[in-house]
Amino acid sequence: MPAVAGAHKADGIGVHGTSSTGFGVRGDGEGPGAAVVGVNNSATPGNGGWFESAEGEGVRGWSKNPNHGGVVGVNTGGGNGGFFESAEGEGVRGWSKNPNHGAVVGVNTGGGDAGNFQGNVYVTGNITVRGDLLLEGADYAEALSTTDAAVEAGLVVVLGADGEVHPCTSDYDTAVAGIVSGAGGVKPAIVLDRHDNSAHVALMGKVWCAADADMAPIRPGDLLTTSATSGHCRRVTEPERAFGAVIGKALTSLSSGQGYVRVLVSPR
């Protein structure tokens, strides 16, 4: 049987229940109200309820009504409706046996994000998008193998005989692979075939690229190709040599010297 002792203390416990075989505290309600309510009105931060278990669930909520959740958290003070933390396992795990419902569903009716993840997200199945797909980043890249320490974001790279990419070192090199994404703090939105010892080379989109304008000034709309200046692009001035060596079109200008230009990637 439950054993309950109730007492009001300014710094103690209002209700304390202990049981060696059954419930420490049990509340049975037959009306529209709650069977058990915990309220803390202290001026200092305190918990409305605290549950702990050495072997089982700390809290288990069970609802037999299809319109109500087994556990519901509501915060009207501007904080989180629920907060979950785990030192070893998942912070939150959702499990559904119904093929028509998600294991975890986020809904935002105020115009904000339905979900926010700070870190990597791993998906083992398909991703279905209903509406616009909004991704941070400005390009779509492929991870190409390299162990060359000279390869860095913003450089033009070519395919070497070893099957890896290296900074370009000649004009109009048809072995060009493209521009390494990530310069100027602009990361790729999607990277295919991520793996160690690789450079993320832009396949399409916009990237910042190291450029050499000493051979010819670069203007928006100019075709760009590889340069003899290591890892830099240059303006195409000999179209007959550029077939298979074009990396894209300039979006910004560079009148002389070396610097960076924004490039609309369009290899051909």
PDB file of C-alpha atoms in Angstrom:
ATOM      1  CA  MET A   1       0.000   0.000   0.000  1.00  0.00           C
ATOM      2  CA  PRO A   2       1.165   3.576  -0.543  1.00  0.00           C
ATOM      3  CA  ALA A   3       2.587   5.382   2.453  1.00  0.00           C
ATOM      4  CA  VAL A   4       2.236   9.175   2.426  1.00  0.00           C
ATOM      5  CA  ALA A   5       3.120  11.800   4.981  1.00  0.00           C
ATOM      6  CA  GLY A   6       2.233  15.453   4.365  1.00  0.00           C
ATOM      7  CA  ALA A   7       3.816  18.398   6.120  1.00  0.00           C
ATOM      8  CA  HIS A   8       4.397  22.076   5.271  1.00  0.00           C
ATOM      9  CA  LYS A   9       7.939  23.262   5.844  1.00  0.00           C
ATOM     10  CA  ALA A  10       9.613  26.350   4.460  1.00  0.00           C
ATOM     11  CA  ASP A  11      12.722  24.413   3.513  1.00  0.00           C
ATOM     12  CA  GLY A  12      11.450  20.831   3.501  1.00  0.00           C
ATOM     13  CA  ILE A  13       9.165  18.464   1.633  1.00  0.00           C
ATOM     14  CA  GLY A  14       5.432  19.034   1.393  1.00  0.00           C
ATOM     15  CA  VAL A  15       4.684  15.392   0.622  1.00  0.00           C
ATOM     16  CA  HIS A  16       6.929  12.397   1.136  1.00  0.00           C
ATOM     17  CA  GLY A  17       5.902   8.889   0.170  1.00  0.00           C
ATOM     18  CA  THR A  18       7.806   5.633   0.646  1.00  0.00           C
ATOM     19  CA  SER A  19       6.903   2.073  -0.200  1.00  0.00           C
ATOM     20  CA  SER A  20       8.983  -1.082  -0.403  1.00  0.00           C
ATOM     21  CA  THR A  21       6.572  -2.943  -2.678  1.00  0.00           C
ATOM     22  CA  GLY A  22       4.126  -0.520  -4.334  1.00  0.00           C
ATOM     23  CA  PHE A  23       3.680   3.156  -5.091  1.00  0.00           C
ATOM     24  CA  GLY A  24       5.440   5.746  -2.982  1.00  0.00           C
ATOM     25  CA  VAL A  25       2.722   8.237  -3.939  1.00  0.00           C
ATOM     26  CA  ARG A  26      -0.383   7.579  -6.045  1.00  0.00           C
ATOM     27  CA  GLY A  27      -3.037   9.986  -7.150  1.00  0.00           C
ATOM     28  CA  ASP A  28      -6.363   8.800  -8.611  1.00  0.00           C
ATOM     29  CA  GLY A  29      -8.633  11.353 -10.212  1.00  0.00           C
ATOM     30  CA  GLU A  30     -12.054  10.814 -11.781  1.00  0.00           C
ATOM     31  CA  GLY A  31     -12.775  14.399 -12.804  1.00  0.00           C
ATOM     32  CA  PRO A  32     -11.308  16.754 -15.414  1.00  0.00           C
ATOM     33  CA  GLY A  33      -8.461  17.809 -13.125  1.00  0.00           C
ATOM     34  CA  ALA A  34      -5.060  16.231 -12.603  1.00  0.00           C
ATOM     35  CA  ALA A  35      -4.589  13.208 -10.376  1.00  0.00           C
ATOM     36  CA  VAL A  36      -1.278  14.597  -9.099  1.00  0.00           C
ATOM     37  CA  VAL A  37      -0.153  18.250  -9.165  1.00  0.00           C
ATOM     38  CA  GLY A  38       3.193  19.660  -8.084  1.00  0.00           C
ATOM     39  CA  VAL A  39       3.501  23.435  -7.673  1.00  0.00           C
ATOM     40  CA  ASN A  40       6.492  25.438  -6.535  1.00  0.00           C
ATOM     41  CA  ASN A  41       5.804  29.148  -5.907  1.00  0.00           C
ATOM     42  CA  SER A  42       9.123  29.951  -4.304  1.00  0.00           C
ATOM     43  CA  ALA A  43      10.800  33.241  -5.222  1.00  0.00           C
ATOM     44  CA  THR A  44      13.988  31.281  -5.868  1.00  0.00           C
ATOM     45  CA  PRO A  45      14.209  28.741  -8.737  1.00  0.00           C
ATOM     46  CA  GLY A  46      12.858  25.341  -7.742  1.00  0.00           C
ATOM     47  CA  ASN A  47      11.258  22.301  -9.317  1.00  0.00           C
ATOM     48  CA  GLY A  48       7.532  21.693  -9.491  1.00  0.00           C
ATOM     49  CA  GLY A  49       8.318  17.990  -9.418  1.00  0.00           C
ATOM     50  CA  TRP A  50      11.351  15.743  -9.261  1.00  0.00           C
ATOM     51  CA  PHE A  51      11.442  12.091 -10.301  1.00  0.00           C
ATOM     52  CA  GLU A  52      14.353   9.706 -10.193  1.00  0.00           C
ATOM     53  CA  SER A  53      14.825   6.002 -10.773  1.00  0.00           C
ATOM     54  CA  ALA A  54      17.867   3.786 -10.309  1.00  0.00           C
ATOM     55  CA  GLU A  55      16.751   1.124 -12.822  1.00  0.00           C
ATOM     56  CA  GLY A  56      13.589   2.158 -14.688  1.00  0.00           C
ATOM     57  CA  GLU A  57      12.189   5.309 -16.291  1.00  0.00           C
ATOM     58  CA  GLY A  58      12.576   8.518 -14.340  1.00  0.00           C
ATOM     59  CA  VAL A  59       9.176   9.618 -15.651  1.00  0.00           C
ATOM     60  CA  ARG A  60       6.636   7.604 -17.640  1.00  0.00           C
ATOM     61  CA  GLY A  61       3.516   9.231 -19.015  1.00  0.00           C
ATOM     62  CA  TRP A  62       0.686   7.162 -20.439  1.00  0.00           C
ATOM     63  CA  SER A  63      -2.389   8.485 -22.185  1.00  0.00           C
ATOM     64  CA  LYS A  64      -5.251   6.446 -23.657  1.00  0.00           C
ATOM     65  CA  ASN A  65      -6.711   9.432 -25.486  1.00  0.00           C
ATOM     66  CA  PRO A  66      -5.614   9.884 -29.138  1.00  0.00           C
ATOM     67  CA  ASN A  67      -5.836  13.664 -28.784  1.00  0.00           C
ATOM     68  CA  HIS A  68      -3.413  13.984 -25.891  1.00  0.00           C
ATOM     69  CA  GLY A  69       0.253  13.220 -25.354  1.00  0.00           C
ATOM     70  CA  GLY A  70       1.605  10.767 -22.846  1.00  0.00           C
ATOM     71  CA  VAL A  71       3.940  13.506 -21.634  1.00  0.00           C
ATOM     72  CA  VAL A  72       3.409  17.217 -22.345  1.00  0.00           C
ATOM     73  CA  GLY A  73       5.686  20.072 -21.371  1.00  0.00           C
ATOM     74  CA  VAL A  74       4.423  23.678 -21.472  1.00  0.00           C
ATOM     75  CA  ASN A  75       6.427  26.805 -20.699  1.00  0.00           C
ATOM     76  CA  THR A  76       4.686  30.189 -20.666  1.00  0.00           C
ATOM     77  CA  GLY A  77       7.716  32.091 -19.377  1.00  0.00           C
ATOM     78  CA  GLY A  78       9.763  32.185 -22.577  1.00  0.00           C
ATOM     79  CA  GLY A  79      11.865  29.100 -21.886  1.00  0.00           C
ATOM     80  CA  ASN A  80      11.872  25.554 -23.220  1.00  0.00           C
ATOM     81  CA  GLY A  81       8.759  23.385 -23.192  1.00  0.00           C
ATOM     82  CA  GLY A  82      11.010  20.411 -22.553  1.00  0.00           C
ATOM     83  CA  PHE A  83      14.694  19.866 -21.852  1.00  0.00           C
ATOM     84  CA  PHE A  84      16.375  16.476 -22.025  1.00  0.00           C
ATOM     85  CA  GLU A  85      19.981  15.572 -21.362  1.00  0.00           C
ATOM     86  CA  SER A  86      21.910  12.325 -21.322  1.00  0.00           C
ATOM     87  CA  ALA A  87      25.520  11.624 -20.361  1.00  0.00           C
ATOM     88  CA  GLU A  88      25.745   8.351 -22.293  1.00  0.00           C
ATOM     89  CA  GLY A  89      22.672   7.734 -24.487  1.00  0.00           C
ATOM     90  CA  GLU A  90      20.335   9.747 -26.690  1.00  0.00           C
ATOM     91  CA  GLY A  91      19.095  13.053 -25.353  1.00  0.00           C
ATOM     92  CA  VAL A  92      15.737  12.353 -26.995  1.00  0.00           C
ATOM     93  CA  ARG A  93      14.521   9.176 -28.704  1.00  0.00           C
ATOM     94  CA  GLY A  94      11.200   9.008 -30.505  1.00  0.00           C
ATOM     95  CA  TRP A  95       9.680   5.656 -31.419  1.00  0.00           C
ATOM     96  CA  SER A  96       6.542   5.115 -33.454  1.00  0.00           C
ATOM     97  CA  LYS A  97       5.026   1.837 -34.648  1.00  0.00           C
ATOM     98  CA  ASN A  98       2.558   3.580 -36.941  1.00  0.00           C
ATOM     99  CA  PRO A  99       3.746   3.953 -40.578  1.00  0.00           C
ATOM    100  CA  ASN A 100       1.667   7.098 -40.979  1.00  0.00           C
ATOM    101  CA  HIS A 101       3.256   9.036 -38.126  1.00  0.00           C
ATOM    102  CA  GLY A 102       6.758  10.280 -37.451  1.00  0.00           C
ATOM    103  CA  ALA A 103       8.740   9.098 -34.463  1.00  0.00           C
ATOM    104  CA  VAL A 104       9.654  12.737 -33.839  1.00  0.00           C
ATOM    105  CA  VAL A 105       7.545  15.618 -35.186  1.00  0.00           C
ATOM    106  CA  GLY A 106       8.291  19.305 -34.842  1.00  0.00           C
ATOM    107  CA  VAL A 107       5.568  21.872 -35.533  1.00  0.00           C
ATOM    108  CA  ASN A 108       5.977  25.644 -35.367  1.00  0.00           C
ATOM    109  CA  THR A 109       2.847  27.757 -35.858  1.00  0.00           C
ATOM    110  CA  GLY A 110       4.625  31.051 -35.146  1.00  0.00           C
ATOM    111  CA  GLY A 111       6.666  31.262 -38.340  1.00  0.00           C
ATOM    112  CA  GLY A 112       9.935  29.978 -36.886  1.00  0.00           C
ATOM    113  CA  ASP A 113      11.876  26.757 -37.430  1.00  0.00           C
ATOM    114  CA  ALA A 114      10.161  23.441 -36.741  1.00  0.00           C
ATOM    115  CA  GLY A 115      13.569  21.981 -35.921  1.00  0.00           C
ATOM    116  CA  ASN A 116      17.024  23.326 -35.114  1.00  0.00           C
ATOM    117  CA  PHE A 117      20.087  21.105 -34.948  1.00  0.00           C
ATOM    118  CA  GLN A 118      23.489  22.403 -33.921  1.00  0.00           C
ATOM    119  CA  GLY A 119      25.867  19.781 -35.247  1.00  0.00           C
ATOM    120  CA  ASN A 120      25.819  17.011 -37.833  1.00  0.00           C
ATOM    121  CA  VAL A 121      22.598  15.206 -38.722  1.00  0.00           C
ATOM    122  CA  TYR A 122      22.822  11.583 -39.892  1.00  0.00           C
ATOM    123  CA  VAL A 123      20.007  10.116 -41.961  1.00  0.00           C
ATOM    124  CA  THR A 124      19.922   6.429 -42.942  1.00  0.00           C
ATOM    125  CA  GLY A 125      16.786   6.683 -45.083  1.00  0.00           C
ATOM    126  CA  ASN A 126      15.351   9.125 -47.577  1.00  0.00           C
ATOM    127  CA  ILE A 127      14.607  12.804 -47.008  1.00  0.00           C
ATOM    128  CA  THR A 128      11.285  13.976 -48.399  1.00  0.00           C
ATOM    129  CA  VAL A 129      10.863  17.701 -48.920  1.00  0.00           C
ATOM    130  CA  ARG A 130       7.382  19.227 -49.218  1.00  0.00           C
ATOM    131  CA  GLY A 131       8.023  22.833 -50.131  1.00  0.00           C
ATOM    132  CA  ASP A 132      11.296  24.726 -50.446  1.00  0.00           C
ATOM    133  CA  LEU A 133      14.588  23.141 -49.420  1.00  0.00           C
ATOM    134  CA  LEU A 134      16.617  25.823 -47.630  1.00  0.00           C
ATOM    135  CA  LEU A 135      20.284  25.011 -47.095  1.00  0.00           C
ATOM    136  CA  GLU A 136      23.001  27.262 -45.760  1.00  0.00           C
ATOM    137  CA  GLY A 137      26.010  27.568 -48.029  1.00  0.00           C
ATOM    138  CA  ALA A 138      26.433  28.698 -51.603  1.00  0.00           C
ATOM    139  CA  ASP A 139      27.624  25.680 -53.562  1.00  0.00           C
ATOM    140  CA  TYR A 140      27.284  21.961 -54.177  1.00  0.00           C
ATOM    141  CA  ALA A 141      30.594  20.121 -53.793  1.00  0.00           C
ATOM    142  CA  GLU A 142      32.260  16.729 -54.194  1.00  0.00           C
ATOM    143  CA  ALA A 143      34.932  15.430 -51.818  1.00  0.00           C
ATOM    144  CA  LEU A 144      38.033  14.568 -53.882  1.00  0.00           C
ATOM    145  CA  SER A 145      40.996  12.772 -52.347  1.00  0.00           C
ATOM    146  CA  THR A 146      44.168  14.677 -51.513  1.00  0.00           C
ATOM    147  CA  THR A 147      47.067  14.450 -49.082  1.00  0.00           C
ATOM    148  CA  ASP A 148      48.692  17.604 -50.457  1.00  0.00           C
ATOM    149  CA  ALA A 149      49.127  20.068 -47.593  1.00  0.00           C
ATOM    150  CA  ALA A 150      49.147  22.935 -50.108  1.00  0.00           C
ATOM    151  CA  VAL A 151      45.490  22.341 -51.015  1.00  0.00           C
ATOM    152  CA  GLU A 152      43.262  24.822 -49.207  1.00  0.00           C
ATOM    153  CA  ALA A 153      39.942  26.619 -49.613  1.00  0.00           C
ATOM    154  CA  GLY A 154      39.765  28.965 -52.582  1.00  0.00           C
ATOM    155  CA  LEU A 155      42.492  27.330 -54.664  1.00  0.00           C
ATOM    156  CA  VAL A 156      42.094  25.899 -58.161  1.00  0.00           C
ATOM    157  CA  VAL A 157      43.056  22.218 -58.187  1.00  0.00           C
ATOM    158  CA  VAL A 158      43.878  19.733 -60.933  1.00  0.00           C
ATOM    159  CA  LEU A 159      43.844  15.944 -61.052  1.00  0.00           C
ATOM    160  CA  GLY A 160      47.300  14.427 -60.627  1.00  0.00           C
ATOM    161  CA  ALA A 161      48.748  11.157 -61.880  1.00  0.00           C
ATOM    162  CA  ASP A 162      48.354   9.803 -58.318  1.00  0.00           C
ATOM    163  CA  GLY A 163      44.569  10.223 -58.531  1.00  0.00           C
ATOM    164  CA  GLU A 164      44.600  13.089 -56.023  1.00  0.00           C
ATOM    165  CA  VAL A 165      44.047  16.808 -56.497  1.00  0.00           C
ATOM    166  CA  HIS A 166      46.828  19.396 -56.309  1.00  0.00           C
ATOM    167  CA  PRO A 167      47.009  23.171 -56.888  1.00  0.00           C
ATOM    168  CA  CYS A 168      47.202  24.065 -60.575  1.00  0.00           C
ATOM    169  CA  THR A 169      50.580  25.229 -61.909  1.00  0.00           C
ATOM    170  CA  SER A 170      49.949  25.922 -65.615  1.00  0.00           C
ATOM    171  CA  ASP A 171      47.664  27.936 -67.873  1.00  0.00           C
ATOM    172  CA  TYR A 172      44.666  26.250 -69.516  1.00  0.00           C
ATOM    173  CA  ASP A 173      45.169  22.880 -67.804  1.00  0.00           C
ATOM    174  CA  THR A 174      42.490  20.434 -69.004  1.00  0.00           C
ATOM    175  CA  ALA A 175      43.139  18.258 -65.953  1.00  0.00           C
ATOM    176  CA  VAL A 176      41.427  20.907 -63.853  1.00  0.00           C
ATOM    177  CA  ALA A 177      39.021  19.549 -61.229  1.00  0.00           C
ATOM    178  CA  GLY A 178      37.681  22.880 -59.988  1.00  0.00           C
ATOM    179  CA  ILE A 179      37.793  25.299 -57.072  1.00  0.00           C
ATOM    180  CA  VAL A 180      38.080  24.164 -53.458  1.00  0.00           C
ATOM    181  CA  SER A 181      35.002  25.424 -51.611  1.00  0.00           C
ATOM    182  CA  GLY A 182      35.081  27.264 -48.300  1.00  0.00           C
ATOM    183  CA  ALA A 183      37.024  30.479 -48.937  1.00  0.00           C
ATOM    184  CA  GLY A 184      35.637  33.702 -47.522  1.00  0.00           C
ATOM    185  CA  GLY A 185      33.795  31.789 -44.819  1.00  0.00           C
ATOM    186  CA  VAL A 186      31.218  30.491 -47.325  1.00  0.00           C
ATOM    187  CA  LYS A 187      30.807  26.746 -46.859  1.00  0.00           C
ATOM    188  CA  PRO A 188      29.187  24.302 -49.292  1.00  0.00           C
ATOM    189  CA  ALA A 189      25.514  23.516 -48.775  1.00  0.00           C
ATOM    190  CA  ILE A 190      25.965  19.871 -49.796  1.00  0.00           C
ATOM    191  CA  VAL A 191      29.097  17.720 -49.974  1.00  0.00           C
ATOM    192  CA  LEU A 192      28.968  14.344 -51.727  1.00  0.00           C
ATOM    193  CA  ASP A 193      31.070  11.349 -50.632  1.00  0.00           C
ATOM    194  CA  ARG A 194      32.557  12.975 -47.529  1.00  0.00           C
ATOM    195  CA  HIS A 195      35.717  11.211 -46.396  1.00  0.00           C
ATOM    196  CA  ASP A 196      39.044  11.872 -44.705  1.00  0.00           C
ATOM    197  CA  ASN A 197      41.998  13.291 -46.651  1.00  0.00           C
ATOM    198  CA  SER A 198      39.806  15.101 -49.150  1.00  0.00           C
ATOM    199  CA  ALA A 199      39.112  18.566 -50.548  1.00  0.00           C
ATOM    200  CA  HIS A 200      35.562  19.751 -51.158  1.00  0.00           C
ATOM    201  CA  VAL A 201      35.599  20.835 -54.801  1.00  0.00           C
ATOM    202  CA  ALA A 202      32.623  22.903 -55.991  1.00  0.00           C
ATOM    203  CA  LEU A 203      30.539  21.334 -58.771  1.00  0.00           C
ATOM    204  CA  MET A 204      28.046  24.204 -59.056  1.00  0.00           C
ATOM    205  CA  GLY A 205      27.120  27.369 -57.226  1.00  0.00           C
ATOM    206  CA  LYS A 206      29.170  30.372 -56.092  1.00  0.00           C
ATOM    207  CA  VAL A 207      32.629  30.290 -54.470  1.00  0.00           C
ATOM    208  CA  TRP A 208      35.503  32.633 -53.761  1.00  0.00           C
ATOM    209  CA  CYS A 209      38.607  31.796 -55.770  1.00  0.00           C
ATOM    210  CA  ALA A 210      42.235  32.897 -55.690  1.00  0.00           C
ATOM    211  CA  ALA A 211      42.915  34.828 -58.889  1.00  0.00           C
ATOM    212  CA  ASP A 212      45.833  36.367 -60.782  1.00  0.00           C
ATOM    213  CA  ALA A 213      44.944  39.405 -62.887  1.00  0.00           C
ATOM    214  CA  ASP A 214      48.480  40.301 -63.992  1.00  0.00           C
ATOM    215  CA  MET A 215      47.984  38.474 -67.311  1.00  0.00           C
ATOM    216  CA  ALA A 216      44.651  40.233 -67.905  1.00  0.00           C
ATOM    217  CA  PRO A 217      42.185  42.155 -65.721  1.00  0.00           C
ATOM    218  CA  ILE A 218      39.172  40.142 -64.583  1.00  0.00           C
ATOM    219  CA  ARG A 219      35.688  41.577 -65.010  1.00  0.00           C
ATOM    220  CA  PRO A 220      32.231  40.185 -64.199  1.00  0.00           C
ATOM    221  CA  GLY A 221      31.176  37.743 -66.909  1.00  0.00           C
ATOM    222  CA  ASP A 222      34.714  36.748 -67.925  1.00  0.00           C
ATOM    223  CA  LEU A 223      35.456  33.063 -68.392  1.00  0.00           C
ATOM    224  CA  LEU A 224      38.111  31.784 -65.989  1.00  0.00           C
ATOM    225  CA  THR A 225      40.674  29.026 -66.338  1.00  0.00           C
ATOM    226  CA  THR A 226      43.780  27.726 -64.580  1.00  0.00           C
ATOM    227  CA  SER A 227      46.838  29.912 -64.127  1.00  0.00           C
ATOM    228  CA  ALA A 228      50.574  29.277 -63.982  1.00  0.00           C
ATOM    229  CA  THR A 229      50.417  30.971 -60.576  1.00  0.00           C
ATOM    230  CA  SER A 230      49.970  28.043 -58.209  1.00  0.00           C
ATOM    231  CA  GLY A 231      46.327  27.479 -57.248  1.00  0.00           C
ATOM    232  CA  HIS A 232      45.068  30.642 -58.961  1.00  0.00           C
ATOM    233  CA  CYS A 233      42.603  31.215 -61.757  1.00  0.00           C
ATOM    234  CA  ARG A 234      43.027  33.689 -64.609  1.00  0.00           C
ATOM    235  CA  ARG A 235      40.897  35.235 -67.306  1.00  0.00           C
ATOM    236  CA  VAL A 236      40.509  33.304 -70.558  1.00  0.00           C
ATOM    237  CA  THR A 237      42.218  35.314 -73.307  1.00  0.00           C
ATOM    238  CA  GLU A 238      42.752  32.446 -75.770  1.00  0.00           C
ATOM    239  CA  PRO A 239      39.359  30.747 -76.210  1.00  0.00           C
ATOM    240  CA  GLU A 240      40.819  28.062 -78.473  1.00  0.00           C
ATOM    241  CA  ARG A 241      42.924  26.797 -75.542  1.00  0.00           C
ATOM    242  CA  ALA A 242      40.134  26.944 -73.000  1.00  0.00           C
ATOM    243  CA  PHE A 243      38.041  23.947 -74.116  1.00  0.00           C
ATOM    244  CA  GLY A 244      37.925  21.533 -71.156  1.00  0.00           C
ATOM    245  CA  ALA A 245      39.768  23.998 -68.916  1.00  0.00           C
ATOM    246  CA  VAL A 246      37.040  26.524 -67.989  1.00  0.00           C
ATOM    247  CA  ILE A 247      36.104  26.586 -64.295  1.00  0.00           C
ATOM    248  CA  GLY A 248      33.387  29.252 -64.367  1.00  0.00           C
ATOM    249  CA  LYS A 249      32.486  32.913 -64.806  1.00  0.00           C
ATOM    250  CA  ALA A 250      33.683  35.827 -62.714  1.00  0.00           C
ATOM    251  CA  LEU A 251      31.055  37.595 -60.619  1.00  0.00           C
ATOM    252  CA  THR A 252      33.406  40.263 -59.249  1.00  0.00           C
ATOM    253  CA  SER A 253      36.370  42.212 -60.598  1.00  0.00           C
ATOM    254  CA  LEU A 254      40.131  42.175 -60.061  1.00  0.00           C
ATOM    255  CA  SER A 255      41.961  44.819 -62.067  1.00  0.00           C
ATOM    256  CA  SER A 256      45.522  43.679 -61.398  1.00  0.00           C
ATOM    257  CA  GLY A 257      47.716  41.611 -59.111  1.00  0.00           C
ATOM    258  CA  GLN A 258      46.545  38.687 -57.022  1.00  0.00           C
ATOM    259  CA  GLY A 259      43.417  38.505 -54.902  1.00  0.00           C
ATOM    260  CA  TYR A 260      40.064  36.784 -54.711  1.00  0.00           C
ATOM    261  CA  VAL A 261      37.106  36.908 -57.089  1.00  0.00           C
ATOM    262  CA  ARG A 262      33.644  35.429 -56.651  1.00  0.00           C
ATOM    263  CA  VAL A 263      33.032  32.745 -59.271  1.00  0.00           C
ATOM    264  CA  LEU A 264      29.855  31.205 -60.642  1.00  0.00           C
ATOM    265  CA  VAL A 265      31.035  27.624 -61.079  1.00  0.00           C
ATOM    266  CA  SER A 266      30.335  26.208 -64.534  1.00  0.00           C
ATOM    267  CA  PRO A 267      33.074  23.759 -65.584  1.00  0.00           C
ATOM    268  CA  ARG A 268      33.398  22.936 -69.273  1.00  0.00           C
TER     269      ARG A 268
END
